Short mmCIF file of C-alpha atoms and ligand atoms in Angstrom, two decimals:
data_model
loop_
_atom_site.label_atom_id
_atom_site.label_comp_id
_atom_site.label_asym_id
_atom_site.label_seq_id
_atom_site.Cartn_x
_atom_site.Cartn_y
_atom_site.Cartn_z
CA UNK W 4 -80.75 173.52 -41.48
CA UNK W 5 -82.51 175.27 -44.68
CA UNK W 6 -85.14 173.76 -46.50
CA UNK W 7 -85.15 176.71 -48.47
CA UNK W 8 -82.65 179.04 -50.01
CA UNK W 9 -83.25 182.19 -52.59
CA UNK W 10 -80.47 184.11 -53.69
CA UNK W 11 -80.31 187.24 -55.20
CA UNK W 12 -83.35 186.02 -57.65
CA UNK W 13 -85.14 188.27 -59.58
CA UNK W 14 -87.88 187.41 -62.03
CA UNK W 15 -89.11 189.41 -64.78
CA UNK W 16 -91.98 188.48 -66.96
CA UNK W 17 -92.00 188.67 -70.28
CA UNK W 18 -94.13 191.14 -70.64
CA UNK W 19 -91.52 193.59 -69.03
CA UNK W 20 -92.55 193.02 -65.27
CA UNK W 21 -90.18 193.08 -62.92
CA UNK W 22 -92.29 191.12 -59.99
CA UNK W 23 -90.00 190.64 -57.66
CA UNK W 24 -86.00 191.77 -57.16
CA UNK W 25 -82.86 190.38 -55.73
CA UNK W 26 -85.15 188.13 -53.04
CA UNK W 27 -82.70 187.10 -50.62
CA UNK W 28 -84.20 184.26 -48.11
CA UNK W 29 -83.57 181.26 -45.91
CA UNK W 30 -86.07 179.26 -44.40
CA UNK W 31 -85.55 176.24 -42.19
CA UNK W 32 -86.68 173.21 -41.62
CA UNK W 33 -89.58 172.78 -39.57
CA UNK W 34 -90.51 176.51 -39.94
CA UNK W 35 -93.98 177.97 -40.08
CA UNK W 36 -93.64 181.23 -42.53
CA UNK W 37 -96.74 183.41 -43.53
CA UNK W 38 -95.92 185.46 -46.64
CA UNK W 39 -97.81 189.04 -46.86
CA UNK W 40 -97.92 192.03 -49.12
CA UNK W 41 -100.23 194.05 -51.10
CA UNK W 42 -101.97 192.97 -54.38
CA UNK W 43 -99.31 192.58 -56.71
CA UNK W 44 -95.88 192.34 -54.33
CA UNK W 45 -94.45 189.36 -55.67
CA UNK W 46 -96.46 186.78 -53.32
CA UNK W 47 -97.71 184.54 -56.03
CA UNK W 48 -95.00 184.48 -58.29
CA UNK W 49 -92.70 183.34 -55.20
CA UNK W 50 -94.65 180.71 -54.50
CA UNK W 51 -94.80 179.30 -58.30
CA UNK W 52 -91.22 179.94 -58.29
CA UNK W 53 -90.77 177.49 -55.62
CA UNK W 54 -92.65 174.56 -57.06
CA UNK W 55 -91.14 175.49 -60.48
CA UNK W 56 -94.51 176.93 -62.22
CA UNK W 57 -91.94 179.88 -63.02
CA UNK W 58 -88.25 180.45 -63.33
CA UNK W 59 -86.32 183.36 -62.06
CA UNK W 60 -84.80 185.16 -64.67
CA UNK W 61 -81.78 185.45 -62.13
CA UNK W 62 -80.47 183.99 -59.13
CA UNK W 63 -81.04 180.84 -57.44
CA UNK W 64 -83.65 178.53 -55.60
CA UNK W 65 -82.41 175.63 -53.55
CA UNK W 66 -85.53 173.69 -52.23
CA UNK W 67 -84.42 170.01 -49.57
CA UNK W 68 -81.08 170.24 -51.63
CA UNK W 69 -82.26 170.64 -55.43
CA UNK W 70 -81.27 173.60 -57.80
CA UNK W 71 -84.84 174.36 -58.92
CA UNK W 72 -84.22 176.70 -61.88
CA UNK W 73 -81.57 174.34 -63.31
CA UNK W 74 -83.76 171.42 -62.87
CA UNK W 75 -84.51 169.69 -66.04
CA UNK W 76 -88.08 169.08 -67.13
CA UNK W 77 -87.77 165.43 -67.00
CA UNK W 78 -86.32 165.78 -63.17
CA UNK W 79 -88.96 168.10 -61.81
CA UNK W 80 -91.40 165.50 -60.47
CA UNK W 81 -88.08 165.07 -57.89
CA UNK W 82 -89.21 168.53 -56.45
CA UNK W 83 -92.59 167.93 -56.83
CA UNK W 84 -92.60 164.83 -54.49
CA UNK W 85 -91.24 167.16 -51.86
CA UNK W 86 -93.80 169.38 -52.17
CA UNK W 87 -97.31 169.50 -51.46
CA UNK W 88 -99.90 172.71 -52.64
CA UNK W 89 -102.84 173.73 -51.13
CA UNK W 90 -104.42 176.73 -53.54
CA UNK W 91 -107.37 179.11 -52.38
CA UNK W 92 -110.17 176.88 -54.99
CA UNK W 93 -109.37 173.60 -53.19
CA UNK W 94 -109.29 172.15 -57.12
CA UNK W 95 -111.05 168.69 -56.20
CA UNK W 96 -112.36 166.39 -58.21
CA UNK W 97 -116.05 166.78 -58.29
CA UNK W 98 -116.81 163.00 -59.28
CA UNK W 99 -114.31 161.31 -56.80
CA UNK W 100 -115.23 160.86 -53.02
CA UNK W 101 -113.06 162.50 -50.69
CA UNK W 102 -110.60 159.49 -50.30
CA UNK W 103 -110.30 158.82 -54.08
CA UNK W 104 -109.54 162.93 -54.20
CA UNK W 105 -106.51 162.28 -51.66
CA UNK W 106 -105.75 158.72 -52.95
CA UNK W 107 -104.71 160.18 -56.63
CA UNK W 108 -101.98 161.84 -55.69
CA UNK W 109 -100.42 158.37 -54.22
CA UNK W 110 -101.79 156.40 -57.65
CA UNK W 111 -100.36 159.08 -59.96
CA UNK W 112 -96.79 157.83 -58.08
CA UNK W 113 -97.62 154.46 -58.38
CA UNK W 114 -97.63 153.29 -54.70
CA UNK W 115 -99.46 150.10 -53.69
CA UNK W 116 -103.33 150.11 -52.54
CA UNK W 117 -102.45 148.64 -49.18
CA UNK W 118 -99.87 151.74 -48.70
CA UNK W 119 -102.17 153.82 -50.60
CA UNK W 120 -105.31 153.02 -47.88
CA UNK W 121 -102.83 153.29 -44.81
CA UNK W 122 -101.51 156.74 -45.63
CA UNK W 123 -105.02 157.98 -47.23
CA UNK W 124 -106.50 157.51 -43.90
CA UNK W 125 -103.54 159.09 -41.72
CA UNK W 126 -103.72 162.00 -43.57
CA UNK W 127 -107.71 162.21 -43.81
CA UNK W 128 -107.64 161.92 -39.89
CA UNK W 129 -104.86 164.33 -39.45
CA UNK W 130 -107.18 167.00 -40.86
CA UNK W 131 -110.46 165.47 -39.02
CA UNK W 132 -112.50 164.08 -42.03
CA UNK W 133 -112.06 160.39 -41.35
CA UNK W 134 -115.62 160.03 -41.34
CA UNK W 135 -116.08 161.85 -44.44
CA UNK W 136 -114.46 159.80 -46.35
CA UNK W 137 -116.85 158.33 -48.95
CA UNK W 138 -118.42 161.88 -49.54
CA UNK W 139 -118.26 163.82 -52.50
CA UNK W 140 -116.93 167.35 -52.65
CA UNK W 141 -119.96 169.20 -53.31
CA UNK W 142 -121.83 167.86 -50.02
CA UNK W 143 -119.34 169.11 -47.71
CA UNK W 144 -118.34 173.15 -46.70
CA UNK W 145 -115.95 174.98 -48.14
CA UNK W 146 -113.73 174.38 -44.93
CA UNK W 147 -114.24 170.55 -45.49
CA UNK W 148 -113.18 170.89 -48.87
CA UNK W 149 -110.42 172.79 -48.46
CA UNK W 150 -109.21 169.69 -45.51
CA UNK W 151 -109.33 167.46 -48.07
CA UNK W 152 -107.16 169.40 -50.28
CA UNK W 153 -104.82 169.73 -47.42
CA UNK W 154 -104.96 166.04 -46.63
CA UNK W 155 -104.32 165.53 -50.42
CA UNK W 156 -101.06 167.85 -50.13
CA UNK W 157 -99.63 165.69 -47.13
CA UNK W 158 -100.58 162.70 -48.09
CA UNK W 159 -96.70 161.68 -49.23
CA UNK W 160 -95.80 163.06 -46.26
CA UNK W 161 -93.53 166.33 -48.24
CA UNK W 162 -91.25 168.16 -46.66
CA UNK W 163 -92.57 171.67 -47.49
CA UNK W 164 -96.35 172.89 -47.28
CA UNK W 165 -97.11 175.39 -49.79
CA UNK W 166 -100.36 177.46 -49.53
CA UNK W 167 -101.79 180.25 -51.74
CA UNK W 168 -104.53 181.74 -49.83
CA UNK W 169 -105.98 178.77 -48.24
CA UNK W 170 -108.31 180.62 -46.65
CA UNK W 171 -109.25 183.28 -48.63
CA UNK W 172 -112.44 181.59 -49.66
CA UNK W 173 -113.55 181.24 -46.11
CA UNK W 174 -115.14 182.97 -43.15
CA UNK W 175 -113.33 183.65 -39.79
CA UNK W 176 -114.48 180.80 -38.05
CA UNK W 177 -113.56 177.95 -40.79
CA UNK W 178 -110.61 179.75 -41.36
CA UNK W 179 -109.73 179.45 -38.30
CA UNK W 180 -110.17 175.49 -38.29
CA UNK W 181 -108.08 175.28 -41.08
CA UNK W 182 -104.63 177.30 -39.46
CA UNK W 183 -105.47 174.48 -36.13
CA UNK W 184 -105.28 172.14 -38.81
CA UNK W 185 -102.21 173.23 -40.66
CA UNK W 186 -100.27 174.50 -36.92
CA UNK W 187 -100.93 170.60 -36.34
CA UNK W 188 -99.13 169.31 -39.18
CA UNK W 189 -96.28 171.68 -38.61
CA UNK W 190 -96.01 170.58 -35.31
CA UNK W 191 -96.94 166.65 -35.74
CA UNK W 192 -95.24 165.92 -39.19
CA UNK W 193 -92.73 168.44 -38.85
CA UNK W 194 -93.62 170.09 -42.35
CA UNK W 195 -92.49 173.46 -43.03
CA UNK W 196 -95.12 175.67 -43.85
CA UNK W 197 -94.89 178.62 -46.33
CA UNK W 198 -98.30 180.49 -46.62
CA UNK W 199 -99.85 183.63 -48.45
CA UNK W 200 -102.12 185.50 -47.18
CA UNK W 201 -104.15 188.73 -46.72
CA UNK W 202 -105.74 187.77 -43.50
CA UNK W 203 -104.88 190.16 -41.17
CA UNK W 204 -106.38 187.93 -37.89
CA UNK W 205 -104.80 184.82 -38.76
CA UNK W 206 -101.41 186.37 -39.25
CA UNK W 207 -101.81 188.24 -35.91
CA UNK W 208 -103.03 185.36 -33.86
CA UNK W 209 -100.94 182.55 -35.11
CA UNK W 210 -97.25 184.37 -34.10
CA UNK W 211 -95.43 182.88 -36.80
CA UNK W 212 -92.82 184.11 -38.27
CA UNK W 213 -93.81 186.83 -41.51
CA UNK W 214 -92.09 188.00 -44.76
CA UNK W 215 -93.44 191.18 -45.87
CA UNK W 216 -93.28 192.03 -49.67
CA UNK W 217 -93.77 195.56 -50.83
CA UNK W 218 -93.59 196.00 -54.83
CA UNK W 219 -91.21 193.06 -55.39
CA UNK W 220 -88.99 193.03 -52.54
CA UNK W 221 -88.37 192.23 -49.19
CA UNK W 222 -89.34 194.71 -46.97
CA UNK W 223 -89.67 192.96 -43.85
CA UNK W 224 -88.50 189.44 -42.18
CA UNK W 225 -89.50 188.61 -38.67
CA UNK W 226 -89.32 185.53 -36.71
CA UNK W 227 -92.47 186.19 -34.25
CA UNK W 228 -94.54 188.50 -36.88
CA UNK W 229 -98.01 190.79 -36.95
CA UNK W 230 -99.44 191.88 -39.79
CA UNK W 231 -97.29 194.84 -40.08
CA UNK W 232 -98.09 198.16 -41.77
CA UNK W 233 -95.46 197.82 -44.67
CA UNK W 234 -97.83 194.98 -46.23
CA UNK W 235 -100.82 197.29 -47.03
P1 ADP S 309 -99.28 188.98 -55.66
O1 ADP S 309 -99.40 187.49 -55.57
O2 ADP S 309 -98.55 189.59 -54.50
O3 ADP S 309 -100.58 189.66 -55.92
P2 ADP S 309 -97.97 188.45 -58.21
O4 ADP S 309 -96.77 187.64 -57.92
O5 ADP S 309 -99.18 187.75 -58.72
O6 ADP S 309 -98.34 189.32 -56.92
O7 ADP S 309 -97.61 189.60 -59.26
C1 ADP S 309 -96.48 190.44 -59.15
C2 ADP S 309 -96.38 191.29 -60.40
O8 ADP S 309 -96.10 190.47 -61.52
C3 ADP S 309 -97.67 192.04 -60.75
O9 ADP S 309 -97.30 193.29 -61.30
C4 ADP S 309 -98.31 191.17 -61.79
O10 ADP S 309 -99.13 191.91 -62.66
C5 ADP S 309 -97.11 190.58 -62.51
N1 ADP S 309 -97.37 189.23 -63.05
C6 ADP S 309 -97.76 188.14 -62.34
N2 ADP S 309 -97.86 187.08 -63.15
C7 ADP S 309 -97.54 187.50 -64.38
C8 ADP S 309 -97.44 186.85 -65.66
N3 ADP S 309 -97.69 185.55 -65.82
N4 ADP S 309 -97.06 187.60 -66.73
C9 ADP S 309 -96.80 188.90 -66.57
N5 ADP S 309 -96.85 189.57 -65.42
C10 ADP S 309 -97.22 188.89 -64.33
#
């Protein structure tokens, strides 16, 4: 089964941009998809595309079932509660301790404290900061902070995983930590996974599959992928 489905969607900014052209694309459930490609390919504006931060200016998105361009504004919170985001800052809340960082996105849905605690912790220990939890964000590493911004994206337990350079902030080693932490939830939760990135290692080690983007379109789609020369 899909999760995800992009037909012939192009999007054009305003400014005259074509960034990316008739994208063709299925991913399934349960899949673990890096997304590569030069500076400027189309990677970011993919991504927003799929948690509705931008509309293609043709073509369709289905994400778990929903039309996302002809989503109405009042119905996109529907797709958001499938999704969870995990950008390359980590965007925490400096004055909240790690759990009340991954507690807000269950209190902004209005789900019960008891609830609230039980799936706070799951998710904390699911990315190893369980003992971490009444830190703040500027006494842990940026590999620690970017776990809890993972743990803050799972928390609801969402069908798709969406990460914009998660570890482009990051040296080899915690970078590392954080693709054992996301394989983990792939495998565990069953979240599919759909990941930028420029890091040739990671891409290379993890044998995954890859979408290459060259210019806007799709250049390359492999189900066991390297970093492949098309992407430079
Ligand atoms: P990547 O993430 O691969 O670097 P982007 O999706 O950010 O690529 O950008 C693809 C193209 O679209 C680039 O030419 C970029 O300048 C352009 N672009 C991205 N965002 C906007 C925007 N908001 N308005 C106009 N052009 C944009």
């Amino acid at each position: 089964m899909d999760l995800v489905r992009i037909k012939n969607v192009e999007k054009k900014y305003k400014n005259g941009v074509t960034a990316l052209y008739d994208l063709n694309l299925a991913i399934e459930k349960g899949a673990f998809v890096f997304v590569i490609g030069g500076s400027g390919s189309g990677k970011s504006t993919l991504i927003k595309m799929l948690y509705r931060e931008e509309k293609p200016t043709k073509g369709q998105i289905i994400v778990g079932g929903l039309d996302v361009a002809k989503l109405k504004n009042r119905k996109v919170y529907k797709l958001r509660r499938k999704l969870g985001i995990v950008f390359q800052d980590y965007r925490l809340l400096p004055k909240q301790t790690v759990y009340e960082n991954v507690a807000f996105a269950l209190e902004v849905i209005g789900a019960k404290k008891d609830e609230i605690r039980v799936k706070v912790l799951k998710a904390l220990e699911d990315v190893g900061l369980k003992h971490k939890l009444h830190e703040y964000p500027d006494h842990l590493s940026g590999g620690e902070q970017q776990r809890v911004a993972i743990a803050r994206a799972i928390v609801n337990d969402p069908k798709l995983l969406l990460c914009d350079e998660p570890t482009g902030n990051l040296d080899p080693e915690m970078s590392m930590e954080i693709m054992k932490v996301l394989e983990e939830i792939n495998n565990k939760r069953g979240t599919t996974i759909i990941m930028v990135t420029h890091d040739k290692d990671i891409v290379n080690k993890m044998k995954k599959q890859v979408i290459t983007l060259k210019e806007g379109r799709l250049v390359n789609f492999k189900k066991k992928g390297t970093y492949n020369n098309e992407a430079i």
